[in-house]
Coordinates of C-alpha atoms in Angstrom, one line a residue:
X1462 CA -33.0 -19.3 25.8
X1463 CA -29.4 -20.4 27.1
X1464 CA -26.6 -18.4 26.5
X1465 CA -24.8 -18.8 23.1
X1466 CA -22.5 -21.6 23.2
X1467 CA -23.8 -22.7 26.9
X1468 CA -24.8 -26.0 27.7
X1469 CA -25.5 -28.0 25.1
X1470 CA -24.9 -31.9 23.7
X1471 CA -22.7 -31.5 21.1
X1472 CA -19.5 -28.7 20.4
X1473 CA -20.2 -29.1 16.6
X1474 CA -23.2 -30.2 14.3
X1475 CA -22.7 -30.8 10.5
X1476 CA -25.8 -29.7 8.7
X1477 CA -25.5 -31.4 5.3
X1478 CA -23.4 -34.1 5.6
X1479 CA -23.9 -36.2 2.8
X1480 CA -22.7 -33.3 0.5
X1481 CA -19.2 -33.9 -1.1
X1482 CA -18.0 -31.3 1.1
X1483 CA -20.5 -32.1 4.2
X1484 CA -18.9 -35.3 4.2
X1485 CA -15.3 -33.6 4.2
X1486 CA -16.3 -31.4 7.3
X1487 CA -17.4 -34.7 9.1
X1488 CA -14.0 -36.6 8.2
X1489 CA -12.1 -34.1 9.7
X1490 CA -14.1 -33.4 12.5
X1491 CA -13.7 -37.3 13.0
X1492 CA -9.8 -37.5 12.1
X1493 CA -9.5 -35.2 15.2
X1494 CA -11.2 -37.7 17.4
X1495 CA -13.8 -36.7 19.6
X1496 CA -13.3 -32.8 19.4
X1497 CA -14.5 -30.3 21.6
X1498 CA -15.9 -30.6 24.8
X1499 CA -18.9 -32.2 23.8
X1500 CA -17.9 -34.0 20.6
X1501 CA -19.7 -33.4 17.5
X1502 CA -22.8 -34.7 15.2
X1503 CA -24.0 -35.4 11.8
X1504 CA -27.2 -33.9 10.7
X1505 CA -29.5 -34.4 7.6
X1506 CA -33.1 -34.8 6.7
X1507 CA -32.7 -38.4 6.4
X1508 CA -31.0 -40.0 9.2
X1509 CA -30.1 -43.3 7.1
X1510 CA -28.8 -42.2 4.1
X1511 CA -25.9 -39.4 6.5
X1512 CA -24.8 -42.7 8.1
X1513 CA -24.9 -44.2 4.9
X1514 CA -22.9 -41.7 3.1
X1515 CA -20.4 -40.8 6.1
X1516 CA -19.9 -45.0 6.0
X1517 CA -18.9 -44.8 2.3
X1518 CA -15.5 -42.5 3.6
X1519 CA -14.9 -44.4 7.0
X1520 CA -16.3 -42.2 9.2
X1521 CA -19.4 -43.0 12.0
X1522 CA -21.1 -39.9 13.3
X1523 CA -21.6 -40.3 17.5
X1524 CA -25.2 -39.0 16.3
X1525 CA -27.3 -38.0 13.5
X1526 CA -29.9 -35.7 14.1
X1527 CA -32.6 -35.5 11.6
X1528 CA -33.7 -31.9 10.4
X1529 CA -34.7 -30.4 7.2
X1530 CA -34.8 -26.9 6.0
X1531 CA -38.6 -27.2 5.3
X1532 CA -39.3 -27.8 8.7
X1533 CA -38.5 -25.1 11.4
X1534 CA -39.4 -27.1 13.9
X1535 CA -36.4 -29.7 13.0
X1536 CA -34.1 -27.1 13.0
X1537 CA -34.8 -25.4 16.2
X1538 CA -34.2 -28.5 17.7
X1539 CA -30.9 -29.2 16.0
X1540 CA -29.7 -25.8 16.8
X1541 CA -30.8 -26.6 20.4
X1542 CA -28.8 -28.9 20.9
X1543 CA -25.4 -27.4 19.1
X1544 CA -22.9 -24.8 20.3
X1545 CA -22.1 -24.6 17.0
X1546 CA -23.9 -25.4 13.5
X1547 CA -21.9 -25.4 10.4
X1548 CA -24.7 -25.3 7.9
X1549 CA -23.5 -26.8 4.3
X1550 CA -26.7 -26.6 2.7
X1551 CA -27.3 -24.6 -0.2
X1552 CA -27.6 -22.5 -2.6
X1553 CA -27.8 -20.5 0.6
X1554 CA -30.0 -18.0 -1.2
X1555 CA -32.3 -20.3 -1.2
X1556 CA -32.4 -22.7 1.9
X1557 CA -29.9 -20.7 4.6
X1558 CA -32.2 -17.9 6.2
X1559 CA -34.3 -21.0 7.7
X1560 CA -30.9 -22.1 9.6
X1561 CA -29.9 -18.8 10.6
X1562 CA -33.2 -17.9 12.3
X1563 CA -33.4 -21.0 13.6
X1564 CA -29.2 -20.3 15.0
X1565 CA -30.6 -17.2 16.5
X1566 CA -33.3 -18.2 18.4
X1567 CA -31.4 -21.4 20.3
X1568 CA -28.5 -19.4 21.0
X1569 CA -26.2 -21.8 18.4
X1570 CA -23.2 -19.9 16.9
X1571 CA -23.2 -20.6 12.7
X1572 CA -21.0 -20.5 9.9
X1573 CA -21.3 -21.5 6.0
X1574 CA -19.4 -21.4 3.1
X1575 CA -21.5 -19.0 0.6
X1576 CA -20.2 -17.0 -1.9
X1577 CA -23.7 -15.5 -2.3
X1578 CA -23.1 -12.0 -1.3
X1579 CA -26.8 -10.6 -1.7
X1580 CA -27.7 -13.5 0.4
X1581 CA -25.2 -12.1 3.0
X1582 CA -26.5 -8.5 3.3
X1583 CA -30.0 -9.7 3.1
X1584 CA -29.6 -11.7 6.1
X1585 CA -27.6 -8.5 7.6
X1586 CA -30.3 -6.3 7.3
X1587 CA -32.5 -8.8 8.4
X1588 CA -31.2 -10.5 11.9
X1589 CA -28.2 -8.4 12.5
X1590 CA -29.9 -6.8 15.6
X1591 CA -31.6 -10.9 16.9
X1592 CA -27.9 -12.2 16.4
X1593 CA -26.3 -9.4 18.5
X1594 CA -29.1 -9.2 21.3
X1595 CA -28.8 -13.3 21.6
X1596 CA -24.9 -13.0 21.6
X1597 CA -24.2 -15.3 18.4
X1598 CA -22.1 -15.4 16.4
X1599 CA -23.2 -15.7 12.5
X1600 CA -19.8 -16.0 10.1
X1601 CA -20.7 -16.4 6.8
X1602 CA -18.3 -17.2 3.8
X1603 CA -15.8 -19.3 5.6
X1604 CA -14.2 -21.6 3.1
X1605 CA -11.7 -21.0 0.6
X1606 CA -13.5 -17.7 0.4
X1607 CA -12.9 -16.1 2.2
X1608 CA -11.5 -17.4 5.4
X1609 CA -7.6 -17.1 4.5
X1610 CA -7.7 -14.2 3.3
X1611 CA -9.5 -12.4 5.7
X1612 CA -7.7 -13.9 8.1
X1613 CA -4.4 -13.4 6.4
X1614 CA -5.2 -9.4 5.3
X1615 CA -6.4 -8.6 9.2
X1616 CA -3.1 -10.3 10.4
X1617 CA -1.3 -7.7 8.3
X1618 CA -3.3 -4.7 9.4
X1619 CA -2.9 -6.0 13.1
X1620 CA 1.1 -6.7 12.7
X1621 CA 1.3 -3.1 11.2
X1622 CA -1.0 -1.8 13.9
X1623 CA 1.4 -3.4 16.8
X1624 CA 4.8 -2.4 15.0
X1625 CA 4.0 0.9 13.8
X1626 CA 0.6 1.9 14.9
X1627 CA -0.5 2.6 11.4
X1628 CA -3.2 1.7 9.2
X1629 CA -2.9 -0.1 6.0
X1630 CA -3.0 2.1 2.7
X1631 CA -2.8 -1.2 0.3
X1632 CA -3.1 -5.1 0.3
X1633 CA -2.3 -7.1 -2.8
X1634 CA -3.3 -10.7 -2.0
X1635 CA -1.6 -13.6 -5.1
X1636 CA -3.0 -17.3 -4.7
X1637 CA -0.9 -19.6 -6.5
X1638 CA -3.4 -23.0 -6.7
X1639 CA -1.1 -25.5 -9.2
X1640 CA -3.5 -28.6 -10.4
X1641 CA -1.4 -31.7 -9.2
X1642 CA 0.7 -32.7 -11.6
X1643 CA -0.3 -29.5 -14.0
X1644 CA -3.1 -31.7 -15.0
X1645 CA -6.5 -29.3 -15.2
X1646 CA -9.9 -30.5 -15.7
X1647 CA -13.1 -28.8 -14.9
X1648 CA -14.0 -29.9 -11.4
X1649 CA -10.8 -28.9 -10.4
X1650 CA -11.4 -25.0 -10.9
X1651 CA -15.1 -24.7 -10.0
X1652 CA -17.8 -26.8 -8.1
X1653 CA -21.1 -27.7 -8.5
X1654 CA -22.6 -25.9 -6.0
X1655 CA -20.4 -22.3 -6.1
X1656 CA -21.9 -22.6 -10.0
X1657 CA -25.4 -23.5 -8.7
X1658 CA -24.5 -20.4 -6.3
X1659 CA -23.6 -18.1 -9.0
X1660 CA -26.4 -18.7 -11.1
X1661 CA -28.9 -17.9 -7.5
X1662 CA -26.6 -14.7 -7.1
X1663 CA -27.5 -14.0 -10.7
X1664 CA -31.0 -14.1 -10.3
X1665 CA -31.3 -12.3 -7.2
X1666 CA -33.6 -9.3 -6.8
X1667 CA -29.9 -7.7 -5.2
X1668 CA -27.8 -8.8 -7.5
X1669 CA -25.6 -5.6 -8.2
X1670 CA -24.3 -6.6 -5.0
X1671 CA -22.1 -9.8 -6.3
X1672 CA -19.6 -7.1 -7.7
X1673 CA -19.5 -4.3 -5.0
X1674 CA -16.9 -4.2 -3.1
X1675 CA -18.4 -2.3 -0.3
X1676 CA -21.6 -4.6 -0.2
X1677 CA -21.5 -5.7 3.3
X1678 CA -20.7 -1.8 4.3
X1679 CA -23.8 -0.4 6.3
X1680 CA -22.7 3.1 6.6
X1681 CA -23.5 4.5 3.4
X1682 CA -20.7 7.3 3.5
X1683 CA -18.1 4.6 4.2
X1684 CA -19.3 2.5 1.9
X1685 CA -19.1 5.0 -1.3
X1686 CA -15.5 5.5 0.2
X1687 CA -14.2 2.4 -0.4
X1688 CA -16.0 2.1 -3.8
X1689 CA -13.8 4.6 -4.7
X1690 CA -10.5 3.9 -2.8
X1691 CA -11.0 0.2 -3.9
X1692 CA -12.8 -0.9 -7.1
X1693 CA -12.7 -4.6 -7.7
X1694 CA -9.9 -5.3 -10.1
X1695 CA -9.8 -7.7 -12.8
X1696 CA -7.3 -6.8 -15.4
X1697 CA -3.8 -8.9 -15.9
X1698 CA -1.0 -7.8 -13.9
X1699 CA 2.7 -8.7 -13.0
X1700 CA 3.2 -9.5 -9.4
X1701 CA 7.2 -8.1 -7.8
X1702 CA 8.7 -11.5 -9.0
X1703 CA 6.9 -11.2 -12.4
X1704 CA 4.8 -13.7 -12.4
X1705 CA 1.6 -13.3 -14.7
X1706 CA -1.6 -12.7 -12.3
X1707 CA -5.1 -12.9 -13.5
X1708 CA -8.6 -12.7 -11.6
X1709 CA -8.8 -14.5 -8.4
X1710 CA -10.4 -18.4 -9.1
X1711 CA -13.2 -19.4 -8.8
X1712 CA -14.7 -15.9 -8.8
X1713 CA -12.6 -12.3 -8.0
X1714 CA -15.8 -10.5 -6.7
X1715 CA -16.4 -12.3 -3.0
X1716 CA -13.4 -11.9 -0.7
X1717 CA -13.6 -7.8 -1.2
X1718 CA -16.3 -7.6 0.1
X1719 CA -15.7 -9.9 3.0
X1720 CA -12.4 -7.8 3.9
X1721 CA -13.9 -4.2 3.6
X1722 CA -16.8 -5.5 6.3
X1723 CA -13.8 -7.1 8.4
X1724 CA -11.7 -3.4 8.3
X1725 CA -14.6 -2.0 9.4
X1726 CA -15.7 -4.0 12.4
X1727 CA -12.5 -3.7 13.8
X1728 CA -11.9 0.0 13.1
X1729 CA -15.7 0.4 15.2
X1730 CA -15.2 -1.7 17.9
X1731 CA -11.7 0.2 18.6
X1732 CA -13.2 3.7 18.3
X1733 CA -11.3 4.3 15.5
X1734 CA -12.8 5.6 12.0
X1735 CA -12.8 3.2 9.7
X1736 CA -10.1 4.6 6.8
X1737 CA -10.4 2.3 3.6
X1738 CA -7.3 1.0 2.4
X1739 CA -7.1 -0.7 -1.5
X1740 CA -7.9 -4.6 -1.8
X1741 CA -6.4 -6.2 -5.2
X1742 CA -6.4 -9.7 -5.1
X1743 CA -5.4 -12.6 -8.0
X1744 CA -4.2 -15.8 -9.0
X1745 CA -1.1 -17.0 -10.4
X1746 CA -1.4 -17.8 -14.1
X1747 CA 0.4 -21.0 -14.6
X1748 CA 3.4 -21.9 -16.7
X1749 CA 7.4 -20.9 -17.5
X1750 CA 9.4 -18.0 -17.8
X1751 CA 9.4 -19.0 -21.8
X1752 CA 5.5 -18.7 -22.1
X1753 CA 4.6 -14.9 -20.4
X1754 CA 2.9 -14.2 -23.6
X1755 CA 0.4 -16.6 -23.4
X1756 CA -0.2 -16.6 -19.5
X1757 CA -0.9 -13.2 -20.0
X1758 CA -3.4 -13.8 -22.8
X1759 CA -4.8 -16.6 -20.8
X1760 CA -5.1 -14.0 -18.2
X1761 CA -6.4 -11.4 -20.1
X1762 CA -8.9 -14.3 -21.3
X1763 CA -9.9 -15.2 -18.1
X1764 CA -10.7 -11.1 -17.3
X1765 CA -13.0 -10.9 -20.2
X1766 CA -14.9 -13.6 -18.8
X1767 CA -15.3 -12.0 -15.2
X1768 CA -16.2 -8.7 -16.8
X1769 CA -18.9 -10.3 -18.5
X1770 CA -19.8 -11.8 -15.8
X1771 CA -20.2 -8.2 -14.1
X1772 CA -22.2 -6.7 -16.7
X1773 CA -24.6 -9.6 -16.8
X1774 CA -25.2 -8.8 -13.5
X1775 CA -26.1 -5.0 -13.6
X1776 CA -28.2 -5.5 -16.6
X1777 CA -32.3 -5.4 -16.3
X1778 CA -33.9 -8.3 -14.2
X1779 CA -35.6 -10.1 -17.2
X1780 CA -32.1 -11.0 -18.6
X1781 CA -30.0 -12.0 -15.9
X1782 CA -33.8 -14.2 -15.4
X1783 CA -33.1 -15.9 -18.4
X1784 CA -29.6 -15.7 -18.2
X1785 CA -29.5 -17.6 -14.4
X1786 CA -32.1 -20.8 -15.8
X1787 CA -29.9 -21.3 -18.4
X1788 CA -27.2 -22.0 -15.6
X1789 CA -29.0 -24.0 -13.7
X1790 CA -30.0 -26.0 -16.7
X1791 CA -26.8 -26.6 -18.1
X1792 CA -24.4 -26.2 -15.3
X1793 CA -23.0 -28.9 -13.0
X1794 CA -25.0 -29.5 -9.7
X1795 CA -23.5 -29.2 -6.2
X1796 CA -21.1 -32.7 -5.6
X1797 CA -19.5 -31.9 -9.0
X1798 CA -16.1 -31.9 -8.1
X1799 CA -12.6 -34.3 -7.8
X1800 CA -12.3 -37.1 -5.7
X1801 CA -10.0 -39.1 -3.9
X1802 CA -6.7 -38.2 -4.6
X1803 CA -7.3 -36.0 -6.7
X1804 CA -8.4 -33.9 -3.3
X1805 CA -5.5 -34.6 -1.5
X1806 CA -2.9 -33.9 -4.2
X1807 CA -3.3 -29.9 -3.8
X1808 CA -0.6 -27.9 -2.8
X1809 CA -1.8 -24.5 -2.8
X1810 CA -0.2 -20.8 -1.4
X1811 CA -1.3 -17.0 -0.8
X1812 CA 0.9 -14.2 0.1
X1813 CA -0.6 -11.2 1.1
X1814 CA 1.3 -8.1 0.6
X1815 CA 0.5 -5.0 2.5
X1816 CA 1.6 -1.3 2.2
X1817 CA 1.1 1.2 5.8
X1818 CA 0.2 4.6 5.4
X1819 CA 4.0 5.0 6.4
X1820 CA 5.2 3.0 3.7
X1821 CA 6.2 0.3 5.4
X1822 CA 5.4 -2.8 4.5
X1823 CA 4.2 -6.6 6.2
X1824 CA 3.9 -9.9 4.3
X1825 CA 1.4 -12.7 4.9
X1826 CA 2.5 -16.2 3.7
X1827 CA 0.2 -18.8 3.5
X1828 CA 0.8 -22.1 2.9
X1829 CA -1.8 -25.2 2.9
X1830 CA -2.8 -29.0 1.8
X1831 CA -6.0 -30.6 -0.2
X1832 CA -7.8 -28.7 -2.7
X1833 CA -9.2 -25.4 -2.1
X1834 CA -12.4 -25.8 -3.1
X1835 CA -13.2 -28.7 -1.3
X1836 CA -10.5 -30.5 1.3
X1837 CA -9.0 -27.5 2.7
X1838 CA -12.3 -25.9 3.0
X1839 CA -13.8 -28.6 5.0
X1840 CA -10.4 -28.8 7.0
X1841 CA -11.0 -25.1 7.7
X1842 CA -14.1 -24.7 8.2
X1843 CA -14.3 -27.8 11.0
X1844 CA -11.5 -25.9 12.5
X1845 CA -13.5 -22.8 12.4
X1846 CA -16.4 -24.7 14.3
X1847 CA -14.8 -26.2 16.9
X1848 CA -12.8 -23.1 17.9
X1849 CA -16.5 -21.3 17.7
X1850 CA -17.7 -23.8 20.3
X1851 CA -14.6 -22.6 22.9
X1852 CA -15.5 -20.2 25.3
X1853 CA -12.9 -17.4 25.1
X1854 CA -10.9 -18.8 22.1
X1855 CA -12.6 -16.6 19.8
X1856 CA -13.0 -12.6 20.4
X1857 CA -16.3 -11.4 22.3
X1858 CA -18.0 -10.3 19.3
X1859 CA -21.7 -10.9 18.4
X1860 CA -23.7 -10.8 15.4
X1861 CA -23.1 -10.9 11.7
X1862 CA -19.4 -11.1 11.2
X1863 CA -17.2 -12.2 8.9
X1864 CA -14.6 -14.9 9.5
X1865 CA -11.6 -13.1 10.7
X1866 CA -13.7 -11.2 12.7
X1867 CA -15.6 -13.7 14.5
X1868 CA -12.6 -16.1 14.9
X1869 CA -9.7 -13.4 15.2
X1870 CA -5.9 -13.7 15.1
X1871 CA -5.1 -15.2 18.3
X1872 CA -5.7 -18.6 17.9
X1873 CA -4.3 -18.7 13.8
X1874 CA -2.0 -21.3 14.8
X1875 CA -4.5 -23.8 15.4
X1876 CA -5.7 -23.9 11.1
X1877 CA -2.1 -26.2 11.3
X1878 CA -4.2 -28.8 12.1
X1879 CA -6.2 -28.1 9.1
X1880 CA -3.2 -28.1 7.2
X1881 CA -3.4 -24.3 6.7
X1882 CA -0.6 -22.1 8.0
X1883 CA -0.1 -18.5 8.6
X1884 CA 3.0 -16.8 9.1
X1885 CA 3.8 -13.0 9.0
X1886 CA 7.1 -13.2 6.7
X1887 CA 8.4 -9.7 7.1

């Protein structure tokens, strides 16, 4: 098998690009002309309708590769042939262990964009040691969530580490996401397919592991300690400029997990023991000064929701059965979702502010373009890919990571070109 990331024909490939978001990934990847060393590719279990698709938005694919997720041999061969695959089929529950073995074995580096967390640990438990021996690296959950937050959150710690040398105590993370023009409609808050995702979540044999925080934790001991030092919070709050925070959109129970596993892969490969800090994050709840009251009720509102949500998920498997067909039933598929403008309209910002164990404190701003949910996350996670595909621009880590930790701090500066910036504020 050739080294991870050795000699290959293409930098990038885009499994699943005639998705709404596929399609994204490929765009950008194409906007940035013939990136990497080797350029990129298109992939898809029919090789006409990807050309088809990617024609519709302007963009032509050097190649398209034909694989399929039913077919193992397909996807060895893609993954053959790929530094890096950025695997956009899902639910991921369903069709993404396929692609992962398939990663592992060819010595391809991977990264997706589930929010399925069971899916996540599943695939830990399953391929952590392959992944490590074969020296790839597998980053799961790198769009919106939870690449910049993870990113932003291990920034802090690492600022706070090189000013002070002291851990982080706290971390409160506010995403402010206004709908261009303050006009909201349904496919601007949720997809399709993190919807189709929650409702495979739901029904997973694992599913009390959507809403712990310490789910990707292996070490038991650790993991009860940051059950307790950070339970998932969902109730309204005021942020230090007062504005009216509710539960992190689309869904408040992913990116803790993410950042606890991050914390702790650091903390090991340092020599350090991993000490658990608190993790609150949330969204600004929109509107004036004049209407608190009911931003806070639409807050509180959107809380109750999320707390049903959690208890639908620890109750017995027949009902959260019946509960997840329902979903899928009535529930938009994956491509639901804004268009055109209405994706590149987004402003959207996250400031992360962190407490040391001294007391001193380090702010994260981040500031970035196109809606979360689908531009920006394509943007980011084409960016993601291509610096996966560099040897040495990423840290010389191996196995299942998460996205800060696979990509690391030192090359941050180069999401500008996805029109996502990080900057340590104070």
């Amino acid at each position: 098998m050739p080294p991870a990331g050795g000699d290959r024909d293409f930098s990038v490939v885009v499994f699943g690009a005639t998705g709404v978001t596929g399609r994204n990934v490929a765009a950008y990847l194409a906007e940035r002309g013939e990136q990497g060393e080797l350029g990129w590719a298109a992939a898809g279990r029919d090789a006409e309708k990807v050309t088809r698709v990617l024609g519709e938005v302007g963009v032509s694919a050097p190649e398209v590769i034909v694989a399929d997720v039913s077919d193992p041999a397909s996807l060895l061969e893609m993954a053959s042939r790929a530094r890096v695959v950025l695997n956009l089929v899902g639910p991921y529950t369903l069709h993404g262990e396929p692609v992962i073995e398939a990663c592992i074995a060819s010595g391809a580096h991977y990264a997706d964009l589930t929010g399925e967390i069971p899916f996540v640990r599943r695939m830990i438990d399953r391929h952590q040691e392959a992944a490590a021996t074969a020296g790839v690296k597998v980053a799961n959950v790198s769009g919106f969530e939870a690449l910049p937050a993870d990113l932003a959150v291990l920034l802090a710690a690492e600022t706070a580490r090189e000013r002070w040398d002291e851990g982080l105590a706290a971390a409160d993370l506010d995403a402010d996401l206004p709908t261009p023009g303050g006009r909201v409609g349904a496919a601007d808050i949720i997809s399709g397919g993190t919807l189709q995702s929650s409702a495979e979540a739901l029904d997973d044999e694992d599913a009390k592991l959507v809403v712990d925080p310490a789910a990707l934790i292996e070490d038991p001991a650790l993991a009860e300690r940051v059950r307790e030092v950070s339970p998932i919070a969902l109730a309204p709050r005021f942020d230090s400029e007062g504005e009216v925070i509710g539960p992190m959109m689309p869904a408040p129970f992913i990116n803790p997990a993410v950042i606890h596993r991050t914390a702790a892969i650091v903390a090991a490969e340092n020599g350090r023991a991993a000490e658990p800090f608190r993790y609150r994050e949330g969204v600004v709840t929109p509107g004036g000064s004049s209407m608190v009251p009911l931003r806070y009720a639409a807050a509180a509102a959107s809380a109750g929701l999320q707390a049903g949500f959690r208890t639908l998920v620890r109750s017995r498997p027949a009902v959260r059965r019946r509960a997840a067909a329902a979903m899928r039933r009535s529930l938009p598929a994956s491509g639901f979702g804004p268009q055109g403008e209405r994706l590149e309209e987004w402003r959207w910002r996250v400031a992360v502010n962190a407490t040391t164990v001294g007391g001193r404190h380090v702010r994260i701003d981040v500031d970035a373009e196109g809606h979360p949910g689908y531009l920006a996350t394509a943007r980011m996670l084409g960016e993601a890919g291509l610096l996966l595909s560099e040897p040495g621009a990423t840290p010389e880590r191996s196995g299942f990571l998460t996205p800060a930790a696979a990509l690391g701090t030192e090359r941050i500066d180069r999401f500008e070109r996805a029109r996502v910036r990080f900057r340590v504020s104070s």
